[in-house]
Amino acid sequence: MNRTIAIAIGLMLIGCIPSLHPLYTDADLVFDPALLGTWMEKSAEDESWTFTQTGKREYELIYTDGDGKPAPFIAHLISFDGRRFLDLYPSGDESPYNGFYQTHLVPAHTFMHVAEISPTLRLAMMNPAWLDSILTKHPKDLAHEREGDAVIITASTSDLQEFVLKHLDTPNAWGEQSELRKGW
């Protein structure tokens, strides 16, 4: 198994679907200061998501796993068709970082739907099993490559946006929402 496929399988195991292209264009980028700060899930208080501003419409996200290992990402908050999403892209080298970061070594974009930012940050990732099922039945619905169960999205940004919006309210298309708060 080659390295790209191994990384794609790792991403799918933790619920991330890698995309070679971002979910945004420059026109889709927004900034919301409410996203800044450190967020935690009540059920996973040893993990944290810390957002800092690094540009006019760009964030740095440091995701710290339960073992205290950091993972740096460039994060973009996106708004299109009245819906918000978060696009993550790895920003550091692999050596000192945790497994979550190392699974992003394609490097690839991952994305999640942002249902709410304040007071609770509610995020949901696309369901990899659902995507696998849809692309097995309708392989032309979204450009991708696959090796076994591993899927890497190769669609253009506009095609990816169209697909995501089409299935935003489709049952089972998105995983369970994570709920993060500042200062649990």
mmCIF file of N, CA, C and O in Angstrom, residues 29-108:
data_model
loop_
_atom_site.group_PDB
_atom_site.id
_atom_site.type_symbol
_atom_site.label_atom_id
_atom_site.label_comp_id
_atom_site.label_asym_id
_atom_site.label_seq_id
_atom_site.Cartn_x
_atom_site.Cartn_y
_atom_site.Cartn_z
ATOM 1 N N LEU A 29 -14.368 33.402 1.919
ATOM 2 C CA LEU A 29 -13.746 33.519 3.229
ATOM 3 C C LEU A 29 -14.395 34.601 4.073
ATOM 4 O O LEU A 29 -14.688 35.695 3.586
ATOM 5 N N VAL A 30 -14.620 34.279 5.338
ATOM 6 C CA VAL A 30 -15.161 35.237 6.306
ATOM 7 C C VAL A 30 -14.331 35.144 7.578
ATOM 8 O O VAL A 30 -13.595 34.179 7.793
ATOM 9 N N PHE A 31 -14.453 36.151 8.417
ATOM 10 C CA PHE A 31 -13.789 36.137 9.714
ATOM 11 C C PHE A 31 -14.834 36.397 10.778
ATOM 12 O O PHE A 31 -15.646 37.311 10.650
ATOM 13 N N ASP A 32 -14.819 35.602 11.823
ATOM 14 C CA ASP A 32 -15.726 35.794 12.950
ATOM 15 C C ASP A 32 -14.884 35.744 14.221
ATOM 16 O O ASP A 32 -14.345 34.682 14.563
ATOM 17 N N PRO A 33 -14.751 36.875 14.929
ATOM 18 C CA PRO A 33 -13.921 36.887 16.134
ATOM 19 C C PRO A 33 -14.438 35.942 17.223
ATOM 20 O O PRO A 33 -13.680 35.558 18.113
ATOM 21 N N ALA A 34 -15.690 35.533 17.157
ATOM 22 C CA ALA A 34 -16.234 34.606 18.153
ATOM 23 C C ALA A 34 -15.532 33.252 18.102
ATOM 24 O O ALA A 34 -15.554 32.502 19.084
ATOM 25 N N LEU A 35 -14.882 32.923 16.987
ATOM 26 C CA LEU A 35 -14.179 31.647 16.857
ATOM 27 C C LEU A 35 -12.852 31.641 17.623
ATOM 28 O O LEU A 35 -12.358 30.582 18.007
ATOM 29 N N LEU A 36 -12.297 32.821 17.893
ATOM 30 C CA LEU A 36 -11.001 32.925 18.566
ATOM 31 C C LEU A 36 -11.066 32.375 19.990
ATOM 32 O O LEU A 36 -12.082 32.507 20.673
ATOM 33 N N GLY A 37 -9.986 31.746 20.414
ATOM 34 C CA GLY A 37 -9.907 31.215 21.777
ATOM 35 C C GLY A 37 -9.739 29.706 21.771
ATOM 36 O O GLY A 37 -9.535 29.083 20.738
ATOM 37 N N THR A 38 -9.835 29.138 22.962
ATOM 38 C CA THR A 38 -9.655 27.702 23.142
ATOM 39 C C THR A 38 -10.992 27.048 23.430
ATOM 40 O O THR A 38 -11.718 27.468 24.327
ATOM 41 N N TRP A 39 -11.279 26.011 22.653
ATOM 42 C CA TRP A 39 -12.540 25.279 22.728
ATOM 43 C C TRP A 39 -12.273 23.840 23.147
ATOM 44 O O TRP A 39 -11.276 23.260 22.747
ATOM 45 N N MET A 40 -13.199 23.284 23.940
ATOM 46 C CA MET A 40 -13.082 21.887 24.363
ATOM 47 C C MET A 40 -14.456 21.231 24.360
ATOM 48 O O MET A 40 -15.468 21.906 24.572
ATOM 49 N N GLU A 41 -14.447 19.913 24.139
ATOM 50 C CA GLU A 41 -15.663 19.127 24.289
ATOM 51 C C GLU A 41 -15.749 18.689 25.739
ATOM 52 O O GLU A 41 -14.745 18.311 26.329
ATOM 53 N N LYS A 42 -16.941 18.730 26.306
ATOM 54 C CA LYS A 42 -17.095 18.339 27.708
ATOM 55 C C LYS A 42 -16.633 16.900 27.924
ATOM 56 O O LYS A 42 -16.006 16.591 28.933
ATOM 57 N N SER A 43 -16.920 16.025 26.958
ATOM 58 C CA SER A 43 -16.557 14.609 27.101
ATOM 59 C C SER A 43 -15.088 14.344 26.789
ATOM 60 O O SER A 43 -14.614 13.230 26.977
ATOM 61 N N ALA A 44 -14.367 15.336 26.304
ATOM 62 C CA ALA A 44 -12.951 15.154 25.955
ATOM 63 C C ALA A 44 -12.164 16.370 26.419
ATOM 64 O O ALA A 44 -11.530 17.062 25.632
ATOM 65 N N GLU A 45 -12.186 16.610 27.726
ATOM 66 C CA GLU A 45 -11.569 17.814 28.279
ATOM 67 C C GLU A 45 -10.051 17.847 28.141
ATOM 68 O O GLU A 45 -9.438 18.889 28.335
ATOM 69 N N ASP A 46 -9.447 16.702 27.798
ATOM 70 C CA ASP A 46 -7.998 16.681 27.621
ATOM 71 C C ASP A 46 -7.596 17.013 26.190
ATOM 72 O O ASP A 46 -6.430 17.033 25.849
ATOM 73 N N GLU A 47 -8.581 17.294 25.320
ATOM 74 C CA GLU A 47 -8.330 17.736 23.955
ATOM 75 C C GLU A 47 -8.768 19.189 23.837
ATOM 76 O O GLU A 47 -9.704 19.625 24.506
ATOM 77 N N SER A 48 -8.105 19.940 22.952
ATOM 78 C CA SER A 48 -8.516 21.335 22.769
ATOM 79 C C SER A 48 -8.291 21.785 21.332
ATOM 80 O O SER A 48 -7.465 21.224 20.612
ATOM 81 N N TRP A 49 -9.074 22.781 20.938
ATOM 82 C CA TRP A 49 -8.973 23.433 19.638
ATOM 83 C C TRP A 49 -8.743 24.913 19.929
ATOM 84 O O TRP A 49 -9.641 25.589 20.437
ATOM 85 N N THR A 50 -7.553 25.431 19.624
ATOM 86 C CA THR A 50 -7.243 26.835 19.896
ATOM 87 C C THR A 50 -7.081 27.583 18.576
ATOM 88 O O THR A 50 -6.211 27.256 17.764
ATOM 89 N N PHE A 51 -7.938 28.589 18.393
ATOM 90 C CA PHE A 51 -7.925 29.409 17.178
ATOM 91 C C PHE A 51 -7.325 30.768 17.488
ATOM 92 O O PHE A 51 -7.731 31.439 18.446
ATOM 93 N N THR A 52 -6.359 31.187 16.678
ATOM 94 C CA THR A 52 -5.808 32.542 16.739
ATOM 95 C C THR A 52 -5.891 33.142 15.338
ATOM 96 O O THR A 52 -5.895 32.411 14.345
ATOM 97 N N GLN A 53 -5.947 34.455 15.274
ATOM 98 C CA GLN A 53 -6.019 35.132 13.982
ATOM 99 C C GLN A 53 -4.615 35.278 13.413
ATOM 100 O O GLN A 53 -3.701 35.724 14.098
ATOM 101 N N THR A 54 -4.441 34.895 12.137
ATOM 102 C CA THR A 54 -3.125 35.031 11.490
ATOM 103 C C THR A 54 -3.187 35.914 10.252
ATOM 104 O O THR A 54 -2.161 36.208 9.664
ATOM 105 N N GLY A 55 -4.357 36.313 9.843
ATOM 106 C CA GLY A 55 -4.542 37.159 8.675
ATOM 107 C C GLY A 55 -5.927 37.777 8.738
ATOM 108 O O GLY A 55 -6.700 37.504 9.655
ATOM 109 N N LYS A 56 -6.232 38.604 7.754
ATOM 110 C CA LYS A 56 -7.529 39.286 7.760
ATOM 111 C C LYS A 56 -8.691 38.289 7.815
ATOM 112 O O LYS A 56 -9.664 38.505 8.527
ATOM 113 N N ARG A 57 -8.574 37.182 7.088
ATOM 114 C CA ARG A 57 -9.623 36.152 7.075
ATOM 115 C C ARG A 57 -9.003 34.763 7.183
ATOM 116 O O ARG A 57 -9.378 33.840 6.480
ATOM 117 N N GLU A 58 -8.048 34.636 8.108
ATOM 118 C CA GLU A 58 -7.358 33.361 8.281
ATOM 119 C C GLU A 58 -7.063 33.139 9.760
ATOM 120 O O GLU A 58 -6.775 34.077 10.498
ATOM 121 N N TYR A 59 -7.129 31.873 10.149
ATOM 122 C CA TYR A 59 -6.845 31.475 11.523
ATOM 123 C C TYR A 59 -5.724 30.447 11.533
ATOM 124 O O TYR A 59 -5.510 29.739 10.557
ATOM 125 N N GLU A 60 -5.062 30.353 12.675
ATOM 126 C CA GLU A 60 -4.246 29.187 12.953
ATOM 127 C C GLU A 60 -5.050 28.376 13.959
ATOM 128 O O GLU A 60 -5.614 28.929 14.907
ATOM 129 N N LEU A 61 -5.132 27.088 13.731
ATOM 130 C CA LEU A 61 -5.757 26.178 14.673
ATOM 131 C C LEU A 61 -4.679 25.257 15.217
ATOM 132 O O LEU A 61 -3.935 24.648 14.446
ATOM 133 N N ILE A 62 -4.583 25.199 16.531
ATOM 134 C CA ILE A 62 -3.730 24.200 17.170
ATOM 135 C C ILE A 62 -4.687 23.218 17.836
ATOM 136 O O ILE A 62 -5.370 23.558 18.803
ATOM 137 N N TYR A 63 -4.757 22.024 17.254
ATOM 138 C CA TYR A 63 -5.551 20.955 17.854
ATOM 139 C C TYR A 63 -4.604 20.165 18.747
ATOM 140 O O TYR A 63 -3.549 19.707 18.301
ATOM 141 N N THR A 64 -4.944 20.027 20.030
ATOM 142 C CA THR A 64 -4.129 19.262 20.964
ATOM 143 C C THR A 64 -4.900 18.010 21.348
ATOM 144 O O THR A 64 -6.038 18.096 21.814
ATOM 145 N N ASP A 65 -4.274 16.855 21.130
ATOM 146 C CA ASP A 65 -4.967 15.598 21.405
ATOM 147 C C ASP A 65 -4.894 15.239 22.885
ATOM 148 O O ASP A 65 -4.302 15.970 23.693
ATOM 149 N N GLY A 66 -5.491 14.109 23.246
ATOM 150 C CA GLY A 66 -5.555 13.681 24.638
ATOM 151 C C GLY A 66 -4.216 13.384 25.265
ATOM 152 O O GLY A 66 -4.100 13.343 26.492
ATOM 153 N N ASP A 67 -3.176 13.187 24.456
ATOM 154 C CA ASP A 67 -1.823 12.960 24.968
ATOM 155 C C ASP A 67 -1.027 14.256 25.064
ATOM 156 O O ASP A 67 0.167 14.228 25.356
ATOM 157 N N GLY A 68 -1.677 15.388 24.769
ATOM 158 C CA GLY A 68 -1.007 16.680 24.847
ATOM 159 C C GLY A 68 -0.168 17.022 23.632
ATOM 160 O O GLY A 68 0.596 17.988 23.653
ATOM 161 N N LYS A 69 -0.304 16.259 22.553
ATOM 162 C CA LYS A 69 0.490 16.519 21.350
ATOM 163 C C LYS A 69 -0.257 17.508 20.454
ATOM 164 O O LYS A 69 -1.430 17.324 20.150
ATOM 165 N N PRO A 70 0.454 18.561 20.008
ATOM 166 C CA PRO A 70 -0.193 19.577 19.178
ATOM 167 C C PRO A 70 -0.205 19.217 17.693
ATOM 168 O O PRO A 70 0.606 18.423 17.223
ATOM 169 N N ALA A 71 -1.146 19.815 16.980
ATOM 170 C CA ALA A 71 -1.229 19.674 15.526
ATOM 171 C C ALA A 71 -1.625 21.039 14.955
ATOM 172 O O ALA A 71 -2.723 21.514 15.205
ATOM 173 N N PRO A 72 -0.727 21.698 14.206
ATOM 174 C CA PRO A 72 -1.033 23.028 13.664
ATOM 175 C C PRO A 72 -1.697 22.959 12.290
ATOM 176 O O PRO A 72 -1.301 22.176 11.429
ATOM 177 N N PHE A 73 -2.708 23.782 12.117
ATOM 178 C CA PHE A 73 -3.435 23.865 10.852
ATOM 179 C C PHE A 73 -3.674 25.314 10.477
ATOM 180 O O PHE A 73 -3.828 26.175 11.341
ATOM 181 N N ILE A 74 -3.733 25.573 9.177
ATOM 182 C CA ILE A 74 -4.277 26.823 8.664
ATOM 183 C C ILE A 74 -5.772 26.567 8.567
ATOM 184 O O ILE A 74 -6.200 25.564 7.985
ATOM 185 N N ALA A 75 -6.559 27.428 9.157
ATOM 186 C CA ALA A 75 -8.004 27.242 9.169
ATOM 187 C C ALA A 75 -8.673 28.432 8.494
ATOM 188 O O ALA A 75 -8.270 29.581 8.694
ATOM 189 N N HIS A 76 -9.667 28.126 7.691
ATOM 190 C CA HIS A 76 -10.454 29.172 7.037
ATOM 191 C C HIS A 76 -11.925 28.949 7.345
ATOM 192 O O HIS A 76 -12.425 27.836 7.165
ATOM 193 N N LEU A 77 -12.578 29.994 7.803
ATOM 194 C CA LEU A 77 -14.023 29.970 7.993
ATOM 195 C C LEU A 77 -14.632 30.422 6.676
ATOM 196 O O LEU A 77 -14.200 31.418 6.084
ATOM 197 N N ILE A 78 -15.604 29.651 6.217
ATOM 198 C CA ILE A 78 -16.163 29.853 4.883
ATOM 199 C C ILE A 78 -17.657 30.086 5.001
ATOM 200 O O ILE A 78 -18.325 29.470 5.823
ATOM 201 N N SER A 79 -18.172 30.938 4.137
ATOM 202 C CA SER A 79 -19.618 31.119 4.046
ATOM 203 C C SER A 79 -19.994 31.143 2.572
ATOM 204 O O SER A 79 -19.486 31.960 1.804
ATOM 205 N N PHE A 80 -20.843 30.201 2.172
ATOM 206 C CA PHE A 80 -21.416 30.236 0.831
ATOM 207 C C PHE A 80 -22.819 29.669 0.907
ATOM 208 O O PHE A 80 -23.104 28.793 1.707
ATOM 209 N N ASP A 81 -23.694 30.259 0.124
ATOM 210 C CA ASP A 81 -25.097 29.891 0.105
ATOM 211 C C ASP A 81 -25.716 29.958 1.503
ATOM 212 O O ASP A 81 -26.559 29.141 1.856
ATOM 213 N N GLY A 82 -25.258 30.904 2.319
ATOM 214 C CA GLY A 82 -25.812 31.099 3.651
ATOM 215 C C GLY A 82 -25.396 30.051 4.673
ATOM 216 O O GLY A 82 -25.915 30.037 5.787
ATOM 217 N N ARG A 83 -24.465 29.166 4.346
ATOM 218 C CA ARG A 83 -24.011 28.119 5.262
ATOM 219 C C ARG A 83 -22.532 28.323 5.563
ATOM 220 O O ARG A 83 -21.781 28.821 4.728
ATOM 221 N N ARG A 84 -22.120 27.912 6.744
ATOM 222 C CA ARG A 84 -20.722 28.063 7.150
ATOM 223 C C ARG A 84 -20.017 26.718 7.248
ATOM 224 O O ARG A 84 -20.610 25.719 7.659
ATOM 225 N N PHE A 85 -18.738 26.762 6.907
ATOM 226 C CA PHE A 85 -17.900 25.577 6.961
ATOM 227 C C PHE A 85 -16.517 25.988 7.451
ATOM 228 O O PHE A 85 -16.162 27.165 7.429
ATOM 229 N N LEU A 86 -15.758 25.012 7.872
ATOM 230 C CA LEU A 86 -14.383 25.225 8.291
ATOM 231 C C LEU A 86 -13.514 24.327 7.417
ATOM 232 O O LEU A 86 -13.807 23.135 7.258
ATOM 233 N N ASP A 87 -12.466 24.896 6.806
ATOM 234 C CA ASP A 87 -11.522 24.151 5.979
ATOM 235 C C ASP A 87 -10.187 24.144 6.716
ATOM 236 O O ASP A 87 -9.696 25.205 7.113
ATOM 237 N N LEU A 88 -9.626 22.955 6.922
ATOM 238 C CA LEU A 88 -8.352 22.810 7.625
ATOM 239 C C LEU A 88 -7.285 22.296 6.669
ATOM 240 O O LEU A 88 -7.555 21.431 5.832
ATOM 241 N N TYR A 89 -6.074 22.817 6.831
ATOM 242 C CA TYR A 89 -4.947 22.409 6.013
ATOM 243 C C TYR A 89 -3.718 22.368 6.923
ATOM 244 O O TYR A 89 -3.454 23.331 7.656
ATOM 245 N N PRO A 90 -2.960 21.282 6.939
ATOM 246 C CA PRO A 90 -1.809 21.179 7.840
ATOM 247 C C PRO A 90 -0.769 22.254 7.551
ATOM 248 O O PRO A 90 -0.533 22.599 6.407
ATOM 249 N N SER A 91 -0.146 22.762 8.628
ATOM 250 C CA SER A 91 0.793 23.866 8.421
ATOM 251 C C SER A 91 2.191 23.624 8.967
ATOM 252 O O SER A 91 3.043 24.493 8.851
ATOM 253 N N GLY A 92 2.474 22.492 9.556
ATOM 254 C CA GLY A 92 3.809 22.252 10.112
ATOM 255 C C GLY A 92 4.422 20.993 9.555
ATOM 256 O O GLY A 92 3.824 20.295 8.741
ATOM 257 N N ASP A 93 5.650 20.697 10.001
ATOM 258 C CA ASP A 93 6.243 19.429 9.590
ATOM 259 C C ASP A 93 5.706 18.320 10.492
ATOM 260 O O ASP A 93 5.090 18.566 11.508
ATOM 261 N N GLU A 94 5.951 17.077 10.109
ATOM 262 C CA GLU A 94 5.312 15.957 10.789
ATOM 263 C C GLU A 94 5.961 15.519 12.087
ATOM 264 O O GLU A 94 5.299 14.929 12.932
ATOM 265 N N SER A 95 7.218 15.780 12.298
ATOM 266 C CA SER A 95 7.950 15.105 13.365
ATOM 267 C C SER A 95 7.409 15.287 14.778
ATOM 268 O O SER A 95 7.220 14.294 15.462
ATOM 269 N N PRO A 96 7.156 16.481 15.283
ATOM 270 C CA PRO A 96 6.758 16.556 16.689
ATOM 271 C C PRO A 96 5.251 16.465 16.938
ATOM 272 O O PRO A 96 4.807 16.633 18.055
ATOM 273 N N TYR A 97 4.457 16.181 15.920
ATOM 274 C CA TYR A 97 3.013 16.301 16.060
ATOM 275 C C TYR A 97 2.304 14.969 16.215
ATOM 276 O O TYR A 97 2.849 13.915 15.931
ATOM 277 N N ASN A 98 1.068 15.052 16.654
ATOM 278 C CA ASN A 98 0.275 13.866 16.964
ATOM 279 C C ASN A 98 -0.261 13.144 15.734
ATOM 280 O O ASN A 98 -0.105 13.600 14.603
ATOM 281 N N GLY A 99 -0.920 12.010 15.986
ATOM 282 C CA GLY A 99 -1.463 11.179 14.920
ATOM 283 C C GLY A 99 -2.498 11.880 14.071
ATOM 284 O O GLY A 99 -2.560 11.669 12.858
ATOM 285 N N PHE A 100 -3.351 12.710 14.677
ATOM 286 C CA PHE A 100 -4.356 13.448 13.915
ATOM 287 C C PHE A 100 -3.668 14.305 12.862
ATOM 288 O O PHE A 100 -4.064 14.347 11.711
ATOM 289 N N TYR A 101 -2.593 14.979 13.242
ATOM 290 C CA TYR A 101 -1.849 15.801 12.292
ATOM 291 C C TYR A 101 -1.186 14.937 11.223
ATOM 292 O O TYR A 101 -1.251 15.232 10.039
ATOM 293 N N GLN A 102 -0.561 13.859 11.643
ATOM 294 C CA GLN A 102 0.177 13.033 10.701
ATOM 295 C C GLN A 102 -0.721 12.402 9.648
ATOM 296 O O GLN A 102 -0.268 12.123 8.545
ATOM 297 N N THR A 103 -2.007 12.206 9.951
ATOM 298 C CA THR A 103 -2.912 11.676 8.937
ATOM 299 C C THR A 103 -3.202 12.688 7.849
ATOM 300 O O THR A 103 -3.774 12.348 6.828
ATOM 301 N N HIS A 104 -2.803 13.932 8.042
ATOM 302 C CA HIS A 104 -3.021 14.989 7.053
ATOM 303 C C HIS A 104 -1.811 15.194 6.136
ATOM 304 O O HIS A 104 -1.725 16.188 5.447
ATOM 305 N N LEU A 105 -0.882 14.272 6.129
ATOM 306 C CA LEU A 105 0.378 14.488 5.433
ATOM 307 C C LEU A 105 0.335 14.361 3.926
ATOM 308 O O LEU A 105 1.358 14.416 3.277
ATOM 309 N N VAL A 106 -0.829 14.262 3.324
ATOM 310 C CA VAL A 106 -0.882 14.175 1.859
ATOM 311 C C VAL A 106 -0.208 15.385 1.245
ATOM 312 O O VAL A 106 0.551 15.175 0.316
ATOM 313 N N PRO A 107 -0.266 16.604 1.641
ATOM 314 C CA PRO A 107 -1.216 17.244 2.548
ATOM 315 C C PRO A 107 -2.571 17.417 1.855
ATOM 316 O O PRO A 107 -2.634 17.473 0.627
ATOM 317 N N ALA A 108 -3.593 17.487 2.657
ATOM 318 C CA ALA A 108 -4.933 17.577 2.100
ATOM 319 C C ALA A 108 -5.794 18.509 2.935
ATOM 320 O O ALA A 108 -5.522 18.728 4.110
#
